[in-house]
Structure formats: C-alpha cells, structure tokens
Amino acid sequence: MAKLYFLGIKHSGKTTQARLAAEMLGKTSVDADDLVLSYLGTDSIRTYYKENGKEAFMLAETEAVKAYVDEHDNFIMSLGGGASDNPSLIKILKESGSLIYLRREENEMLPVILKHGIPPFLDPDNLEASFHELYERRDRTYRNIADLTVDLGHYRDKEETALFLIDALKENGYV
C-alpha cells in the first residue's frame, strides 16, 4: 500500500522508524505531530492540549492529517501516541492506507517517556499505575485497529530495527 501509518505508545520509535523505513523504501516520511503543529500555528502540542483539552486537540489532529492524506501518496506517517483515541482520525486512516502497530513491551516504555517529562495524560501522583492502565488500554486498541502488529522487542540498533520492520512489512504484503 502506498500509505502506511505507524502507531504505538509515545516514544516507541514511530517517527524514527518511519523516517528510516521511508528512506530505505523510497517513500516520504511525515510526522503527524508536525502536521498538527503547523496546522495550529504553535510549537507545543502539550501546551495546546493542556489549554484547550482533548476534544479540541483531536479535532485539530484529524483536520491536519486529513489535509495531508488527501493531497499526498506513497508515504509513511508516524502518528501521535494517542491517535488511537481519535475515532474520526482512525476512520480516515483505515480508509486510505494501512495501520502498522509498532509494539514495545510496557516495562521498557515508561522510563523512555519520563526522560521527556511527565505527559499530561499520566497522573503525576501515581505514574506507574496510570501508565499501566494507559498501556493496557492502548495496547488492546492498537491491536484491534492495526492491520499489522510488529513486535519490535528491546531497543536495539535503529537501522537493524528498521530492516526488521521492513522485512515484516514485506512478508505481510505491505510493501
């Protein structure tokens, strides 16, 4: 398929893998967060989300991504970690391409996420429990909506991971 959408938990490697895989496959790489930032005319999704709320963010996310999807082809797009919570966005993506879940184990993800500060969707007073609930819910959702789940395993060499991912895409007929 000409349009591939990488989804997964925040900081699971979606953007890096989209860039590397697109480069290796002769496709364009695009980050949905960059599209949203441009659409909103801001430099912080986190600030916009805190100030305007989830619904306003999801509407902007849907409109920004739809505008790109309608005008472009032959790309790999990395989605924001919460894209799975946006049914109107998922509908657009499913109709136009294939959703690829880049899965990482829960125990690997929280330390990576916290390196970048506490995101607004986690409870700062109970980080582990709130992340566990989020991970469990999103993992189920990602698995249900994805056309393909690729378990990327432990963090390893980025290029090696990209080659592993491309092999999985090829084996399953996505490239």
PDB file of C-alpha atoms in Angstrom:
ATOM      1  CA  MET A   1       0.000   0.000   0.000  1.00  0.00           C
ATOM      2  CA  ALA A   2       1.186   3.479  -0.778  1.00  0.00           C
ATOM      3  CA  LYS A   3       0.113   4.939   2.595  1.00  0.00           C
ATOM      4  CA  LEU A   4       1.371   3.374   5.810  1.00  0.00           C
ATOM      5  CA  TYR A   5       0.574   4.706   9.267  1.00  0.00           C
ATOM      6  CA  PHE A   6       2.805   3.755  12.207  1.00  0.00           C
ATOM      7  CA  LEU A   7       1.100   3.825  15.566  1.00  0.00           C
ATOM      8  CA  GLY A   8       2.179   2.880  19.069  1.00  0.00           C
ATOM      9  CA  ILE A   9       2.878   4.102  22.559  1.00  0.00           C
ATOM     10  CA  LYS A  10       4.511   7.510  22.933  1.00  0.00           C
ATOM     11  CA  HIS A  11       8.277   7.287  22.280  1.00  0.00           C
ATOM     12  CA  SER A  12       8.074   3.738  20.909  1.00  0.00           C
ATOM     13  CA  GLY A  13      10.154   4.715  17.878  1.00  0.00           C
ATOM     14  CA  LYS A  14       7.388   5.555  15.402  1.00  0.00           C
ATOM     15  CA  THR A  15       8.982   8.699  13.996  1.00  0.00           C
ATOM     16  CA  THR A  16      12.497   7.271  13.803  1.00  0.00           C
ATOM     17  CA  GLN A  17      11.287   4.053  12.202  1.00  0.00           C
ATOM     18  CA  ALA A  18       9.018   5.906   9.765  1.00  0.00           C
ATOM     19  CA  ARG A  19      11.954   8.049   8.670  1.00  0.00           C
ATOM     20  CA  LEU A  20      14.350   5.124   8.285  1.00  0.00           C
ATOM     21  CA  ALA A  21      11.849   2.784   6.611  1.00  0.00           C
ATOM     22  CA  ALA A  22      10.681   5.515   4.233  1.00  0.00           C
ATOM     23  CA  GLU A  23      14.276   6.287   3.302  1.00  0.00           C
ATOM     24  CA  MET A  24      15.037   2.609   2.646  1.00  0.00           C
ATOM     25  CA  LEU A  25      11.816   2.097   0.666  1.00  0.00           C
ATOM     26  CA  GLY A  26      11.894   5.299  -1.394  1.00  0.00           C
ATOM     27  CA  LYS A  27       8.854   6.777   0.317  1.00  0.00           C
ATOM     28  CA  THR A  28       8.263  10.109   2.018  1.00  0.00           C
ATOM     29  CA  SER A  29       8.267  10.215   5.807  1.00  0.00           C
ATOM     30  CA  VAL A  30       5.883  12.512   7.641  1.00  0.00           C
ATOM     31  CA  ASP A  31       5.169  13.017  11.339  1.00  0.00           C
ATOM     32  CA  ALA A  32       1.530  13.679  12.248  1.00  0.00           C
ATOM     33  CA  ASP A  33       2.654  15.806  15.204  1.00  0.00           C
ATOM     34  CA  ASP A  34       4.491  18.143  12.799  1.00  0.00           C
ATOM     35  CA  LEU A  35       1.331  18.427  10.704  1.00  0.00           C
ATOM     36  CA  VAL A  36      -0.689  19.309  13.808  1.00  0.00           C
ATOM     37  CA  LEU A  37       1.851  21.871  14.992  1.00  0.00           C
ATOM     38  CA  SER A  38       1.819  23.553  11.596  1.00  0.00           C
ATOM     39  CA  TYR A  39      -1.988  23.449  11.438  1.00  0.00           C
ATOM     40  CA  LEU A  40      -2.312  25.015  14.898  1.00  0.00           C
ATOM     41  CA  GLY A  41       0.480  27.532  14.370  1.00  0.00           C
ATOM     42  CA  THR A  42       2.060  26.584  17.699  1.00  0.00           C
ATOM     43  CA  ASP A  43       5.267  24.957  18.820  1.00  0.00           C
ATOM     44  CA  SER A  44       3.854  22.782  21.617  1.00  0.00           C
ATOM     45  CA  ILE A  45       1.182  20.129  21.339  1.00  0.00           C
ATOM     46  CA  ARG A  46       1.467  19.583  25.091  1.00  0.00           C
ATOM     47  CA  THR A  47       0.630  23.226  25.821  1.00  0.00           C
ATOM     48  CA  TYR A  48      -2.239  23.280  23.305  1.00  0.00           C
ATOM     49  CA  TYR A  49      -3.663  20.074  24.787  1.00  0.00           C
ATOM     50  CA  LYS A  50      -3.462  21.425  28.357  1.00  0.00           C
ATOM     51  CA  GLU A  51      -5.050  24.754  27.414  1.00  0.00           C
ATOM     52  CA  ASN A  52      -7.751  23.516  25.011  1.00  0.00           C
ATOM     53  CA  GLY A  53      -8.454  19.941  26.028  1.00  0.00           C
ATOM     54  CA  LYS A  54      -8.572  16.570  24.375  1.00  0.00           C
ATOM     55  CA  GLU A  55     -11.572  17.174  22.094  1.00  0.00           C
ATOM     56  CA  ALA A  56     -10.126  20.342  20.558  1.00  0.00           C
ATOM     57  CA  PHE A  57      -6.805  18.595  20.033  1.00  0.00           C
ATOM     58  CA  MET A  58      -8.412  15.554  18.381  1.00  0.00           C
ATOM     59  CA  LEU A  59     -10.360  17.779  16.003  1.00  0.00           C
ATOM     60  CA  ALA A  60      -7.188  19.656  15.007  1.00  0.00           C
ATOM     61  CA  GLU A  61      -5.309  16.361  14.647  1.00  0.00           C
ATOM     62  CA  THR A  62      -7.994  14.954  12.362  1.00  0.00           C
ATOM     63  CA  GLU A  63      -8.157  18.054  10.174  1.00  0.00           C
ATOM     64  CA  ALA A  64      -4.367  18.405   9.865  1.00  0.00           C
ATOM     65  CA  VAL A  65      -3.801  14.755   8.972  1.00  0.00           C
ATOM     66  CA  LYS A  66      -6.784  14.586   6.598  1.00  0.00           C
ATOM     67  CA  ALA A  67      -5.496  17.597   4.657  1.00  0.00           C
ATOM     68  CA  TYR A  68      -2.162  15.846   4.141  1.00  0.00           C
ATOM     69  CA  VAL A  69      -3.635  12.426   3.342  1.00  0.00           C
ATOM     70  CA  ASP A  70      -5.975  13.926   0.738  1.00  0.00           C
ATOM     71  CA  GLU A  71      -3.082  15.583  -1.111  1.00  0.00           C
ATOM     72  CA  HIS A  72      -0.245  13.042  -0.866  1.00  0.00           C
ATOM     73  CA  ASP A  73       0.565   9.428  -1.638  1.00  0.00           C
ATOM     74  CA  ASN A  74       3.448   6.967  -1.171  1.00  0.00           C
ATOM     75  CA  PHE A  75       4.353   7.922   2.397  1.00  0.00           C
ATOM     76  CA  ILE A  76       4.864   6.522   5.864  1.00  0.00           C
ATOM     77  CA  MET A  77       3.298   8.627   8.603  1.00  0.00           C
ATOM     78  CA  SER A  78       4.151   8.349  12.268  1.00  0.00           C
ATOM     79  CA  LEU A  79       1.118   9.058  14.420  1.00  0.00           C
ATOM     80  CA  GLY A  80       0.928  10.575  17.872  1.00  0.00           C
ATOM     81  CA  GLY A  81       0.717   8.091  20.724  1.00  0.00           C
ATOM     82  CA  GLY A  82      -2.905   8.984  21.391  1.00  0.00           C
ATOM     83  CA  ALA A  83      -4.135   8.739  17.803  1.00  0.00           C
ATOM     84  CA  SER A  84      -5.929   5.515  18.692  1.00  0.00           C
ATOM     85  CA  ASP A  85      -8.278   7.507  20.945  1.00  0.00           C
ATOM     86  CA  ASN A  86      -9.459   9.570  17.958  1.00  0.00           C
ATOM     87  CA  PRO A  87     -12.135   7.544  16.098  1.00  0.00           C
ATOM     88  CA  SER A  88     -12.642  10.082  13.293  1.00  0.00           C
ATOM     89  CA  LEU A  89      -8.896  10.092  12.587  1.00  0.00           C
ATOM     90  CA  ILE A  90      -8.687   6.290  12.627  1.00  0.00           C
ATOM     91  CA  LYS A  91     -11.583   6.073  10.172  1.00  0.00           C
ATOM     92  CA  ILE A  92      -9.748   8.347   7.698  1.00  0.00           C
ATOM     93  CA  LEU A  93      -6.533   6.371   8.071  1.00  0.00           C
ATOM     94  CA  LYS A  94      -8.188   2.956   7.687  1.00  0.00           C
ATOM     95  CA  GLU A  95      -9.956   4.118   4.516  1.00  0.00           C
ATOM     96  CA  SER A  96      -6.761   5.468   2.943  1.00  0.00           C
ATOM     97  CA  GLY A  97      -3.998   3.056   3.964  1.00  0.00           C
ATOM     98  CA  SER A  98      -2.729   0.501   6.455  1.00  0.00           C
ATOM     99  CA  LEU A  99      -2.188   0.891  10.189  1.00  0.00           C
ATOM    100  CA  ILE A 100       1.008  -0.720  11.462  1.00  0.00           C
ATOM    101  CA  TYR A 101       1.336  -1.090  15.256  1.00  0.00           C
ATOM    102  CA  LEU A 102       4.964  -0.802  16.384  1.00  0.00           C
ATOM    103  CA  ARG A 103       4.714  -2.638  19.674  1.00  0.00           C
ATOM    104  CA  ARG A 104       7.171  -2.386  22.529  1.00  0.00           C
ATOM    105  CA  GLU A 105       6.902  -4.019  25.953  1.00  0.00           C
ATOM    106  CA  GLU A 106       5.311  -1.990  28.745  1.00  0.00           C
ATOM    107  CA  ASN A 107       8.298  -2.277  31.109  1.00  0.00           C
ATOM    108  CA  GLU A 108      10.551  -0.642  28.501  1.00  0.00           C
ATOM    109  CA  MET A 109       8.339   2.329  27.761  1.00  0.00           C
ATOM    110  CA  LEU A 110       7.727   4.343  30.965  1.00  0.00           C
ATOM    111  CA  PRO A 111      11.416   5.210  31.572  1.00  0.00           C
ATOM    112  CA  VAL A 112      11.727   6.355  27.952  1.00  0.00           C
ATOM    113  CA  ILE A 113       8.601   8.508  28.207  1.00  0.00           C
ATOM    114  CA  LEU A 114       9.675  10.099  31.510  1.00  0.00           C
ATOM    115  CA  LYS A 115      13.025  11.203  30.010  1.00  0.00           C
ATOM    116  CA  HIS A 116      10.951  13.836  28.187  1.00  0.00           C
ATOM    117  CA  GLY A 117       8.931  14.950  31.219  1.00  0.00           C
ATOM    118  CA  ILE A 118       5.576  13.820  32.552  1.00  0.00           C
ATOM    119  CA  PRO A 119       2.984  13.949  29.764  1.00  0.00           C
ATOM    120  CA  PRO A 120      -0.471  15.388  30.578  1.00  0.00           C
ATOM    121  CA  PHE A 121      -2.207  12.028  30.164  1.00  0.00           C
ATOM    122  CA  LEU A 122      -0.362  10.473  33.140  1.00  0.00           C
ATOM    123  CA  ASP A 123      -1.156  11.056  36.816  1.00  0.00           C
ATOM    124  CA  PRO A 124       1.972  12.617  38.344  1.00  0.00           C
ATOM    125  CA  ASP A 125       0.980  11.260  41.770  1.00  0.00           C
ATOM    126  CA  ASN A 126       0.734   7.677  40.518  1.00  0.00           C
ATOM    127  CA  LEU A 127       2.883   7.380  37.393  1.00  0.00           C
ATOM    128  CA  GLU A 128       3.309   3.600  37.294  1.00  0.00           C
ATOM    129  CA  ALA A 129      -0.378   2.777  37.798  1.00  0.00           C
ATOM    130  CA  SER A 130      -1.620   5.434  35.384  1.00  0.00           C
ATOM    131  CA  PHE A 131       0.880   4.311  32.748  1.00  0.00           C
ATOM    132  CA  HIS A 132      -0.058   0.660  33.252  1.00  0.00           C
ATOM    133  CA  GLU A 133      -3.745   1.478  32.705  1.00  0.00           C
ATOM    134  CA  LEU A 134      -2.917   3.577  29.639  1.00  0.00           C
ATOM    135  CA  TYR A 135      -0.601   0.933  28.191  1.00  0.00           C
ATOM    136  CA  GLU A 136      -3.093  -1.890  28.679  1.00  0.00           C
ATOM    137  CA  ARG A 137      -5.940   0.120  27.109  1.00  0.00           C
ATOM    138  CA  ARG A 138      -3.914   1.382  24.167  1.00  0.00           C
ATOM    139  CA  ASP A 139      -2.242  -1.967  23.509  1.00  0.00           C
ATOM    140  CA  ARG A 140      -5.709  -3.554  23.192  1.00  0.00           C
ATOM    141  CA  THR A 141      -6.913  -0.709  20.987  1.00  0.00           C
ATOM    142  CA  TYR A 142      -3.804  -0.735  18.770  1.00  0.00           C
ATOM    143  CA  ARG A 143      -4.095  -4.491  18.294  1.00  0.00           C
ATOM    144  CA  ASN A 144      -7.790  -4.164  17.390  1.00  0.00           C
ATOM    145  CA  ILE A 145      -7.377  -1.384  14.835  1.00  0.00           C
ATOM    146  CA  ALA A 146      -3.990  -2.310  13.342  1.00  0.00           C
ATOM    147  CA  ASP A 147      -3.739  -4.134  10.059  1.00  0.00           C
ATOM    148  CA  LEU A 148      -0.386  -5.493  11.257  1.00  0.00           C
ATOM    149  CA  THR A 149       1.336  -5.633  14.660  1.00  0.00           C
ATOM    150  CA  VAL A 150       5.128  -5.762  14.628  1.00  0.00           C
ATOM    151  CA  ASP A 151       6.728  -6.536  17.985  1.00  0.00           C
ATOM    152  CA  LEU A 152       9.958  -4.564  17.868  1.00  0.00           C
ATOM    153  CA  GLY A 153      11.333  -6.117  21.046  1.00  0.00           C
ATOM    154  CA  HIS A 154      14.004  -4.402  23.110  1.00  0.00           C
ATOM    155  CA  TYR A 155      15.555  -1.164  21.934  1.00  0.00           C
ATOM    156  CA  ARG A 156      18.418  -2.031  19.665  1.00  0.00           C
ATOM    157  CA  ASP A 157      20.227  -0.500  16.743  1.00  0.00           C
ATOM    158  CA  LYS A 158      17.789   1.782  14.881  1.00  0.00           C
ATOM    159  CA  GLU A 159      18.863   0.662  11.416  1.00  0.00           C
ATOM    160  CA  GLU A 160      18.674  -3.001  12.437  1.00  0.00           C
ATOM    161  CA  THR A 161      15.183  -2.376  13.775  1.00  0.00           C
ATOM    162  CA  ALA A 162      14.186  -0.655  10.520  1.00  0.00           C
ATOM    163  CA  LEU A 163      15.401  -3.632   8.500  1.00  0.00           C
ATOM    164  CA  PHE A 164      13.473  -5.996  10.792  1.00  0.00           C
ATOM    165  CA  LEU A 165      10.354  -3.826  10.362  1.00  0.00           C
ATOM    166  CA  ILE A 166      10.726  -3.679   6.577  1.00  0.00           C
ATOM    167  CA  ASP A 167      11.067  -7.466   6.458  1.00  0.00           C
ATOM    168  CA  ALA A 168       7.818  -7.776   8.435  1.00  0.00           C
ATOM    169  CA  LEU A 169       6.081  -5.342   6.080  1.00  0.00           C
ATOM    170  CA  LYS A 170       7.314  -7.267   3.037  1.00  0.00           C
ATOM    171  CA  GLU A 171       6.389 -10.675   4.480  1.00  0.00           C
ATOM    172  CA  ASN A 172       2.854  -9.430   5.064  1.00  0.00           C
ATOM    173  CA  GLY A 173       2.422  -7.697   1.693  1.00  0.00           C
ATOM    174  CA  TYR A 174       2.503  -4.078   2.833  1.00  0.00           C
ATOM    175  CA  VAL A 175       5.456  -3.099   0.613  1.00  0.00           C
TER     176      VAL A 175
END
